[in-house]
CSV table of C-alpha atoms in Angstrom, one decimal:
chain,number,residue,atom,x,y,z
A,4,UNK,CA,7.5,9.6,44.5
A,5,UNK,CA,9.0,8.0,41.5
A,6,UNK,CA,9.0,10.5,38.9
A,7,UNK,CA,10.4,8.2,35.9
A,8,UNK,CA,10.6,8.6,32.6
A,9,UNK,CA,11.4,6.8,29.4
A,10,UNK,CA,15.1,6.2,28.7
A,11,UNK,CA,17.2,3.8,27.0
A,12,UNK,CA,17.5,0.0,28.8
A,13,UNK,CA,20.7,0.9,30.9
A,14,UNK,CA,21.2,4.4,30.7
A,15,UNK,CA,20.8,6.8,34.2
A,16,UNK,CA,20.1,10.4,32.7
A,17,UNK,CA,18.5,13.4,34.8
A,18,UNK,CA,14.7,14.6,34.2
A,19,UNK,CA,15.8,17.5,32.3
A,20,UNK,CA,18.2,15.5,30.3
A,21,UNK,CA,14.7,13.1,29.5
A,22,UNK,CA,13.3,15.9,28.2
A,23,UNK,CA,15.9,16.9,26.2
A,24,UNK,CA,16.2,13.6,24.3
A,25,UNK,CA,12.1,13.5,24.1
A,26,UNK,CA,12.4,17.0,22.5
A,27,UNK,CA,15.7,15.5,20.1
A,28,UNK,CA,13.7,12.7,19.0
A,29,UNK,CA,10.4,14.7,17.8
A,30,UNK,CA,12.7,17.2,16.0
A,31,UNK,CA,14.9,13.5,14.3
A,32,UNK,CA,10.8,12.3,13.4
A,33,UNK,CA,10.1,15.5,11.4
A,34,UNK,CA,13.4,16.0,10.2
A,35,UNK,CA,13.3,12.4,8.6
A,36,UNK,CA,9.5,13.2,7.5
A,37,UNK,CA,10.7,16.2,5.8
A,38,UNK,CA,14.2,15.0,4.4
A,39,UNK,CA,12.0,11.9,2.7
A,40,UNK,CA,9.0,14.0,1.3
A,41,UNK,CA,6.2,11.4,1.5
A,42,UNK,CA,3.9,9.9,3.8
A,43,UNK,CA,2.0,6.5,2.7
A,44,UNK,CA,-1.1,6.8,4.2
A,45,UNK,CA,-2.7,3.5,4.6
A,46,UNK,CA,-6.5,2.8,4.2
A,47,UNK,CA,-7.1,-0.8,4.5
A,48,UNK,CA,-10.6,-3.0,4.8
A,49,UNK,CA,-8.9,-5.1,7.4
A,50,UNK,CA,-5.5,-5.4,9.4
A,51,UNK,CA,-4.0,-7.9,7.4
A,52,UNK,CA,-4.2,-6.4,4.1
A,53,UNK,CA,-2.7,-3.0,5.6
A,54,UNK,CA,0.2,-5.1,7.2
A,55,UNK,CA,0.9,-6.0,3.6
A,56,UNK,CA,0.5,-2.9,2.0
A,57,UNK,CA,3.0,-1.7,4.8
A,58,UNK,CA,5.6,-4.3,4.3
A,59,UNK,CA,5.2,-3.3,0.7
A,60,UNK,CA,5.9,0.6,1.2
A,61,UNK,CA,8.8,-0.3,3.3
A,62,UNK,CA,10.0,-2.4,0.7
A,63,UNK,CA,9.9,0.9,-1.9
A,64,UNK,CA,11.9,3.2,0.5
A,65,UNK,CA,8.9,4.9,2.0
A,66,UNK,CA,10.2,6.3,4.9
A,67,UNK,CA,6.9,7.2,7.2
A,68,UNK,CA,3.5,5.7,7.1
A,69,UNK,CA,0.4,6.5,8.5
A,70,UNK,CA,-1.9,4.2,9.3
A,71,UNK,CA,-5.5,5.5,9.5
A,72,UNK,CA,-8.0,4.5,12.2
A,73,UNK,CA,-10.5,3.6,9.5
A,74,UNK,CA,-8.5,0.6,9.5
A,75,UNK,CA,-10.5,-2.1,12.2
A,76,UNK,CA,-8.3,-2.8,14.6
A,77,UNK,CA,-5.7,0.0,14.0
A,78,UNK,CA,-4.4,0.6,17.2
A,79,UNK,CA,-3.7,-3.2,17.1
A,80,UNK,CA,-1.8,-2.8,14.0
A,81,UNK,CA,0.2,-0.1,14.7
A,82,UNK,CA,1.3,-1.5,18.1
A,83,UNK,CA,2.4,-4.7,15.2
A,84,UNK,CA,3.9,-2.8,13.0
A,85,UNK,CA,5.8,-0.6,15.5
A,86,UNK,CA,7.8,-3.5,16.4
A,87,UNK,CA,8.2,-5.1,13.0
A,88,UNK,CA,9.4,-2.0,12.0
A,89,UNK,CA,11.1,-0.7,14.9
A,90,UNK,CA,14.5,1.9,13.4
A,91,UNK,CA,13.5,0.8,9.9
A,92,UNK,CA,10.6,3.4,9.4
A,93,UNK,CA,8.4,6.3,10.8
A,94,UNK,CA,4.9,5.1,12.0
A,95,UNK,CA,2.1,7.2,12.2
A,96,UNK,CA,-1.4,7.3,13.1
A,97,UNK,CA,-4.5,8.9,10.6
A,98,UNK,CA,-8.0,9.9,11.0
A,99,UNK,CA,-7.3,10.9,14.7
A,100,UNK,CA,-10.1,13.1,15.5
A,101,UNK,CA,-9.8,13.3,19.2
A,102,UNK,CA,-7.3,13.4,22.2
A,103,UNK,CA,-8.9,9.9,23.2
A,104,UNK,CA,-7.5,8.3,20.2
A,105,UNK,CA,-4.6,10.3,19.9
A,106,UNK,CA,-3.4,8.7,23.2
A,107,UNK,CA,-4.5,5.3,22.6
A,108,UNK,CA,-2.4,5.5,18.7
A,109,UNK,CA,0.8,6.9,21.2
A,110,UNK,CA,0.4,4.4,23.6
A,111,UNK,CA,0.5,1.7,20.7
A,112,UNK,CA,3.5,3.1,19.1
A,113,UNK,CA,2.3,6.1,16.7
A,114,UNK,CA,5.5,8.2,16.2
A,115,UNK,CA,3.1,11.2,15.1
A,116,UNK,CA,-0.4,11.8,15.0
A,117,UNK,CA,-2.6,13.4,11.9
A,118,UNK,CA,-6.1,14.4,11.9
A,119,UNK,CA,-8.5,15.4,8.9
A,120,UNK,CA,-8.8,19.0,10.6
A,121,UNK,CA,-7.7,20.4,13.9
A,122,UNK,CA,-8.6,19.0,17.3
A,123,UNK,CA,-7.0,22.2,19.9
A,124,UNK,CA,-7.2,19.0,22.6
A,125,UNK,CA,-5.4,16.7,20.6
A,126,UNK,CA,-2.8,19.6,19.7
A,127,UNK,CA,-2.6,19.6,23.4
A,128,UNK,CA,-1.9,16.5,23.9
A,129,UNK,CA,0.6,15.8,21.3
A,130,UNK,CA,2.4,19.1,22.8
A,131,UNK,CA,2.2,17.4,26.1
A,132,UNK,CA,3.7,14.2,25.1
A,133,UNK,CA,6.3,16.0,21.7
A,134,UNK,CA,4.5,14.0,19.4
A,135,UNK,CA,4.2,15.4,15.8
A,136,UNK,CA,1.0,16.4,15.2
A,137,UNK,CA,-0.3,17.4,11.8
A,138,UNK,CA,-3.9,18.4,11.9
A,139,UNK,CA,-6.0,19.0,8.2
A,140,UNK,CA,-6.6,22.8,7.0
A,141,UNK,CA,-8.1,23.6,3.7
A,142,UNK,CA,-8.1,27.9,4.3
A,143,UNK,CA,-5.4,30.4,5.5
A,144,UNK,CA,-7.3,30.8,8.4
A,145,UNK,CA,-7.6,26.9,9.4
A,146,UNK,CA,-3.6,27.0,8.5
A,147,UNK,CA,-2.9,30.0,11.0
A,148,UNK,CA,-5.2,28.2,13.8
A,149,UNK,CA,-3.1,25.3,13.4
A,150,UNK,CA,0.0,27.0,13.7
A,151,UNK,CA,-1.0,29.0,16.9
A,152,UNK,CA,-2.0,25.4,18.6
A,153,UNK,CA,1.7,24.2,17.7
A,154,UNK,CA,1.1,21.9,14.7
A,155,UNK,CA,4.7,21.2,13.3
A,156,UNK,CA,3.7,20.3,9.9
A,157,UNK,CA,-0.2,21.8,8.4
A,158,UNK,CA,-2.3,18.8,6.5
A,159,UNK,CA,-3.2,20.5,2.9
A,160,UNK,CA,-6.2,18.8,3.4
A,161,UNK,CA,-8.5,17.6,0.4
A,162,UNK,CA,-5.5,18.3,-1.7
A,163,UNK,CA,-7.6,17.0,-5.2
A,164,UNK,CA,-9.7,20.2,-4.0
A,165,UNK,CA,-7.2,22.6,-3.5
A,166,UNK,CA,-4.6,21.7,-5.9
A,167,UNK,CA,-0.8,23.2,-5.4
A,168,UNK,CA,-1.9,26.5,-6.4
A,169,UNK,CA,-2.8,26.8,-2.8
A,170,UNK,CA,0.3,25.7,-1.2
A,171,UNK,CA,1.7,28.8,-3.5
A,172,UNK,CA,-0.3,31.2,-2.5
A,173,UNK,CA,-0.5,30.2,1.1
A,174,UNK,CA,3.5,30.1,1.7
A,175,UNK,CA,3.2,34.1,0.5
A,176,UNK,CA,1.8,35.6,3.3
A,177,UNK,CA,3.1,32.4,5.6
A,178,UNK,CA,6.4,31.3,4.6
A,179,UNK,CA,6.9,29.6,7.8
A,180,UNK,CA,4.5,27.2,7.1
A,181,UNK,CA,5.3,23.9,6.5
A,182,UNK,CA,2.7,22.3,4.2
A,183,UNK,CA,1.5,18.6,3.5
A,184,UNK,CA,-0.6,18.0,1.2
A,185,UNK,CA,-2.7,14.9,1.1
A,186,UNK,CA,-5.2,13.7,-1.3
A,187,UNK,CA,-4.9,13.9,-5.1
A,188,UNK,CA,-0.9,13.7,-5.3
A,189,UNK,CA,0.0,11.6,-8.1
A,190,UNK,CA,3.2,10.4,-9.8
A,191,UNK,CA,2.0,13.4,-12.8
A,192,UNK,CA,1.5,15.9,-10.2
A,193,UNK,CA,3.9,15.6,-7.5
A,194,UNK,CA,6.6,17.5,-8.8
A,195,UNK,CA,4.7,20.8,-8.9
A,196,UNK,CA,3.3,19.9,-5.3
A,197,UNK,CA,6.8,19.9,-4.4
A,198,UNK,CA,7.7,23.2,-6.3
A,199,UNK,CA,5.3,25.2,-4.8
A,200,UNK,CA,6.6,24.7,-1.8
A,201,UNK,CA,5.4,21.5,0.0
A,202,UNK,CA,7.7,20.4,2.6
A,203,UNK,CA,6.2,17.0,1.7
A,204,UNK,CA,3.0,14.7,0.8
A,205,UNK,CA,1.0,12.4,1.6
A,206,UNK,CA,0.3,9.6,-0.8
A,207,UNK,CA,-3.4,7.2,-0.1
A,208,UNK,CA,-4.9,5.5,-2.8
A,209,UNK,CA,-2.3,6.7,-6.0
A,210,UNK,CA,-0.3,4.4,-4.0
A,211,UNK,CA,-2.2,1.7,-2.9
A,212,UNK,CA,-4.4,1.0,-5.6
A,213,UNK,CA,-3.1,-2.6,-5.9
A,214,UNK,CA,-4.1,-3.8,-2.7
A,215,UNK,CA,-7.8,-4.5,-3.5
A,216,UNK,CA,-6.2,-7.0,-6.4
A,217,UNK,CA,-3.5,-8.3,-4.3
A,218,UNK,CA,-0.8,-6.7,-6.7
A,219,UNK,CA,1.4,-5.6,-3.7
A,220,UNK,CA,4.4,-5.2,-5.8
A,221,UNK,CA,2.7,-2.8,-8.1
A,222,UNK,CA,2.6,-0.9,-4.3
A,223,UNK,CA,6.4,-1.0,-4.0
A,224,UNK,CA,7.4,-0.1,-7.2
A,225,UNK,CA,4.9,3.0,-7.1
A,226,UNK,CA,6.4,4.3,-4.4
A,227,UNK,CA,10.0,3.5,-5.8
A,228,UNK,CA,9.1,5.8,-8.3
A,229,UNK,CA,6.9,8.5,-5.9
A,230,UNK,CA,10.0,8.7,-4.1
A,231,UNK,CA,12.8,9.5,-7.2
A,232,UNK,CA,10.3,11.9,-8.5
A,233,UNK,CA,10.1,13.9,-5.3
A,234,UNK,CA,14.1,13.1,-5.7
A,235,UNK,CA,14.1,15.1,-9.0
A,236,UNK,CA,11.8,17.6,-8.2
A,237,UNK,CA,13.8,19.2,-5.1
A,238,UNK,CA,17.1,18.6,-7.2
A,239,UNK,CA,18.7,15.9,-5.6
C-alpha cells in the first residue's frame, strides 16, 4: 500500500518525520499570524475585485489574508492567489461554516481556516489535517468550547459588539487564550485591541473601503499604517 505523504520535490523523509514537518509548518503559520498582528479579511462582490484588493494588502505588508467564501468563486481564488502568492504571504479561508468547505478551501491552498462560530466537525478536520483553525466566540463559554475542540487562535467575533473590554476581561480567568478580534478594529481603536491583550486582528471593511471606488492604493497605504500602529502599540 502506498502510504505517501506530502514532502518537498526531491527529499526522501520517514512518515513520522512527515509529520513532524506538517506539525512545524502549522506552528511557522501561527507564529507568522501572531508575530504580524493582522489578518485582512477580504469580502469582495466578485473574484477579480478581491484579487486586487489582495495584491493591494500584499503591497502594504499584510502578512495573512483571509479570503471569505462570500466571495463567488472563492475556492477558485484562493487556489489563484495561493500560487501568486506562494512564500510571500499567509492565505486563509473565511466564512467556513462546515467541514465540507473547510476541505474544499485546504484542498485549494487555504493555509488556515476561520469560521463565524464553531463547527466541532470542522475543528476535527482542521486537527486531522494541522490546519489552523480559528472558529468565532462572542461569550466565555463559546471561547472555552473552542479551546477544548483545539482552536489555536479564538475569533472575538462581532468585535464592534464586544469591544476590547472583552478581550480584558476574558484573558482574566483564561490567560491562555489567544484572542482575534474581528469586526470594528479601526486605525483609532486598534491599539487598545492590542493592549488588552489580543494576540492579533482581523481587519474587513476599515481596510477595504476603497475597493467599491476602485481606490486600491488607499487599501495599501491603510494597511501600511494598520500595520505600524499595531507596531507601536506592542512596542516595537
Amino acid at each position: 500500500m502506498n502510504d505517501s505523504l506530502p514532502r518537498e520535490p526531491g527529499a526522501e523523509v520517514s512518515r513520522g518525520g512527515a509529520l513532524k514537518l506538517m506539525s512545524i509548518a502549522k506552528n511557522e503559520i501561527l507564529g507568522k499570524i501572531v508575530a504580524s498582528g493582522l489578518v485582512a479579511v477580504v469580502r469582495a462582490e466578485n473574484a477579480d475585485q478581491a484579487a486586487r484588493i489582495a495584491e493591494a494588502c500584499a503591497l502594504g505588508g499584510v502578512a495573512a489574508l483571509e479570503i471569505t467564501f462570500t466571495v463567488p468563486g472563492a475556492s477558485g481564488l484562493i487556489e489563484h492567489l495561493a500560487k501568486e502568492f506562494c512564500g510571500k504571504i499567509l492565505l486563509g479561508a473565511g466564512t467556513v461554516l462546515d467541514p465540507e468547505t473547510a476541505r474544499i478551501a485546504i484542498l485549494a491552498g487555504a493555509q488556515f481556516v476561520v469560521g463565524p462560530a464553531l463547527n466541532p466537525g470542522t475543528a476535527r478536520l482542521c486537527n486531522r489535517y494541522r490546519v489552523p483553525y480559528m472558529p468565532g466566540a462572542g461569550t466565555i463559554r463559546e471561547v472555552i468550547e473552542a479551546m477544548e475542540c483545539g482552536a489555536d487562535i479564538i475569533k472575538v467575533f462581532p468585535g464592534e459588539v464586544l469591544g476590547p473590554a472583552f478581550v480584558k476581561a476574558a484573558k482574566g480567568p483564561l490567560p491562555q487564550a489567544q484572542l482575534m478580534p474581528t469586526g470594528g478594529v479601526r486605525l483609532e481603536n486598534v491599539a487598545a485591541w492590542i493592549n488588552a491583550g489580543a494576540v492579533a486582528v482581523g481587519v474587513a471593511g476599515n481596510l477595504t473601503a476603497g475597493a467599491k471606488t476602485g481606490d486600491f492604493s488607499s487599501i495599501t497605504q491603510l494597511a501600511r499604517q494598520f500595520v505600524e500602529k499595531i507596531r507601536q502599540a506592542r512596542g516595537q
